[in-house]
Amino acid sequence: MFRTPLTLFRTLAIAEAISWTLLIAGLILRATADLPIAVSIGGGIHGFVFLAYGATAVLVALNQRWGVGPAAIAIVSAVIPYATVPTEIWLHRTGRLRGAWRLDETSDPRDRRPIDRLLRFFLRRPAVLAVALVLVVAIVFAVLLIVGPPGGKG
């Protein structure tokens, strides 16, 4: 399903935009119909997808060897409602999502860096990568749930 960085990044960019809709709908339902559970559900889904998108942006940025600028824009775009979709379009149009996963070492000296070796290790084992990413996202999500929402629970 996610045979290329483009398909994975695009899927998570769209999912992040959809999760914004769920959060906003939850906020509207809380304000208009006195349904605070709607924010808990929409916010929970949005939070998890937000973190998954961030992890995906880092993974794709490493694979595609983006500089700090494009990587930061990709990550920060999740903070602005619906900005992940135009960011994905921009990254695609500028060729930053072109190509395949870097599974094999090449003659490029950067391929010998520890981060690139680790990346190839996980990319060659997609099930292990998926489990690791889900675990990291779930742990961060759980910690953030314990800490509480931005601005407090007021």
Short mmCIF file of C-alpha atoms in Angstrom, two decimals:
data_model
loop_
_atom_site.label_atom_id
_atom_site.label_comp_id
_atom_site.label_asym_id
_atom_site.label_seq_id
_atom_site.Cartn_x
_atom_site.Cartn_y
_atom_site.Cartn_z
CA MET A 1 0.00 0.00 0.00
CA PHE A 2 2.77 2.45 0.91
CA ARG A 3 5.26 1.39 -1.74
CA THR A 4 6.63 4.91 -2.11
CA PRO A 5 7.26 7.86 0.20
CA LEU A 6 4.66 9.78 -1.83
CA THR A 7 1.81 7.37 -1.07
CA LEU A 8 2.58 7.24 2.65
CA PHE A 9 3.01 11.00 3.01
CA ARG A 10 -0.09 11.79 0.94
CA THR A 11 -2.23 9.37 2.94
CA LEU A 12 -1.18 10.86 6.27
CA ALA A 13 -1.50 14.44 4.98
CA ILE A 14 -5.10 13.76 3.97
CA ALA A 15 -5.81 11.89 7.22
CA GLU A 16 -4.49 14.86 9.20
CA ALA A 17 -6.82 17.23 7.32
CA ILE A 18 -9.77 14.91 7.99
CA SER A 19 -8.85 14.72 11.66
CA TRP A 20 -8.96 18.54 11.82
CA THR A 21 -12.54 18.31 10.57
CA LEU A 22 -13.40 15.86 13.36
CA LEU A 23 -11.84 18.12 15.98
CA ILE A 24 -13.61 21.23 14.68
CA ALA A 25 -16.92 19.36 14.46
CA GLY A 26 -16.41 18.23 18.05
CA LEU A 27 -15.80 21.80 19.18
CA ILE A 28 -18.96 22.96 17.40
CA LEU A 29 -21.01 20.15 18.95
CA ARG A 30 -19.67 20.98 22.40
CA ALA A 31 -20.59 24.65 21.96
CA THR A 32 -23.98 24.19 20.33
CA ALA A 33 -25.33 20.90 21.65
CA ASP A 34 -23.50 20.70 24.99
CA LEU A 35 -21.72 17.50 23.93
CA PRO A 36 -18.23 17.64 25.47
CA ILE A 37 -17.67 13.98 24.52
CA ALA A 38 -17.51 15.10 20.89
CA VAL A 39 -14.31 17.02 21.60
CA SER A 40 -12.86 14.04 23.47
CA ILE A 41 -13.52 11.78 20.48
CA GLY A 42 -12.56 14.23 17.73
CA GLY A 43 -9.62 15.55 19.70
CA GLY A 44 -8.35 12.07 20.50
CA ILE A 45 -8.46 11.00 16.87
CA HIS A 46 -6.88 14.27 15.77
CA GLY A 47 -4.11 13.97 18.36
CA PHE A 48 -3.18 10.47 17.30
CA VAL A 49 -3.23 11.29 13.58
CA PHE A 50 -1.29 14.52 14.26
CA LEU A 51 1.50 12.52 15.90
CA ALA A 52 1.42 9.85 13.18
CA TYR A 53 1.69 12.54 10.51
CA GLY A 54 4.67 14.07 12.33
CA ALA A 55 6.41 10.70 12.52
CA THR A 56 5.69 10.12 8.85
CA ALA A 57 7.06 13.55 7.92
CA VAL A 58 10.30 12.76 9.76
CA LEU A 59 10.57 9.32 8.14
CA VAL A 60 9.96 10.66 4.64
CA ALA A 61 12.27 13.64 5.21
CA LEU A 62 15.08 11.27 6.18
CA ASN A 63 14.44 8.98 3.23
CA GLN A 64 14.20 11.83 0.74
CA ARG A 65 17.11 13.71 2.32
CA TRP A 66 15.21 16.96 2.70
CA GLY A 67 16.98 19.87 4.28
CA VAL A 68 15.83 21.35 7.56
CA GLY A 69 13.54 23.86 5.81
CA PRO A 70 11.25 21.47 3.92
CA ALA A 71 11.21 19.05 6.87
CA ALA A 72 10.22 21.83 9.29
CA ILE A 73 7.51 23.10 6.92
CA ALA A 74 6.11 19.58 6.58
CA ILE A 75 6.01 19.07 10.35
CA VAL A 76 4.71 22.54 11.24
CA SER A 77 1.98 22.31 8.60
CA ALA A 78 0.12 19.92 10.90
CA VAL A 79 -0.41 22.74 13.40
CA ILE A 80 -2.40 24.83 10.89
CA PRO A 81 -5.82 23.38 10.02
CA TYR A 82 -5.81 21.72 6.59
CA ALA A 83 -2.27 22.91 5.75
CA THR A 84 -0.92 19.39 5.31
CA VAL A 85 -2.70 19.01 1.96
CA PRO A 86 -1.19 22.09 0.26
CA THR A 87 2.15 21.17 1.84
CA GLU A 88 1.95 17.71 0.26
CA ILE A 89 1.07 19.29 -3.10
CA TRP A 90 4.06 21.66 -2.82
CA LEU A 91 6.44 18.85 -1.84
CA HIS A 92 5.16 16.72 -4.71
CA ARG A 93 5.40 19.52 -7.30
CA THR A 94 8.93 20.40 -6.24
CA GLY A 95 10.02 16.76 -6.63
CA ARG A 96 10.67 16.19 -2.93
CA LEU A 97 8.34 13.18 -2.84
CA ARG A 98 9.72 11.60 -6.01
CA GLY A 99 11.41 8.23 -5.89
CA ALA A 100 11.36 5.05 -3.91
CA TRP A 101 12.33 4.03 -0.41
CA ARG A 102 16.11 3.87 -0.03
CA LEU A 103 16.52 0.19 0.84
CA ASP A 104 20.07 -0.33 -0.38
CA GLU A 105 23.36 1.42 0.23
CA THR A 106 24.73 3.31 -2.76
CA SER A 107 28.08 4.96 -3.44
CA ASP A 108 26.76 8.16 -1.84
CA PRO A 109 28.86 8.76 1.32
CA ARG A 110 25.72 9.76 3.22
CA ASP A 111 24.53 6.15 2.98
CA ARG A 112 27.21 5.18 5.49
CA ARG A 113 25.89 7.48 8.21
CA PRO A 114 24.38 5.66 11.21
CA ILE A 115 20.96 7.29 10.68
CA ASP A 116 20.88 6.06 7.07
CA ARG A 117 21.88 2.53 8.08
CA LEU A 118 19.14 2.54 10.73
CA LEU A 119 16.63 3.88 8.23
CA ARG A 120 17.48 1.08 5.75
CA PHE A 121 17.22 -1.51 8.53
CA PHE A 122 13.64 -0.46 9.27
CA LEU A 123 12.64 0.15 5.65
CA ARG A 124 13.65 -3.41 4.78
CA ARG A 125 11.34 -4.61 7.58
CA PRO A 126 8.10 -2.66 7.03
CA ALA A 127 6.16 -4.61 9.67
CA VAL A 128 8.81 -3.85 12.30
CA LEU A 129 8.84 -0.20 11.19
CA ALA A 130 5.04 0.02 11.41
CA VAL A 131 4.99 -1.53 14.89
CA ALA A 132 7.82 0.73 16.08
CA LEU A 133 6.11 3.86 14.74
CA VAL A 134 2.75 2.91 16.24
CA LEU A 135 4.39 2.19 19.59
CA VAL A 136 6.27 5.50 19.62
CA VAL A 137 3.15 7.43 18.61
CA ALA A 138 1.04 5.57 21.20
CA ILE A 139 3.54 6.25 23.98
CA VAL A 140 3.78 9.95 23.12
CA PHE A 141 -0.03 10.09 22.83
CA ALA A 142 -0.45 8.47 26.27
CA VAL A 143 2.04 10.86 27.85
CA LEU A 144 0.23 13.83 26.31
CA LEU A 145 -3.11 12.51 27.58
CA ILE A 146 -1.66 12.34 31.10
CA VAL A 147 -0.22 15.86 30.80
CA GLY A 148 -3.57 17.18 29.58
CA PRO A 149 -4.80 19.38 26.76
CA PRO A 150 -3.18 22.67 25.77
CA GLY A 151 -4.38 25.47 28.01
CA GLY A 152 -5.49 23.10 30.78
CA LYS A 153 -8.75 21.28 31.36
CA GLY A 154 -10.64 24.47 32.17
#
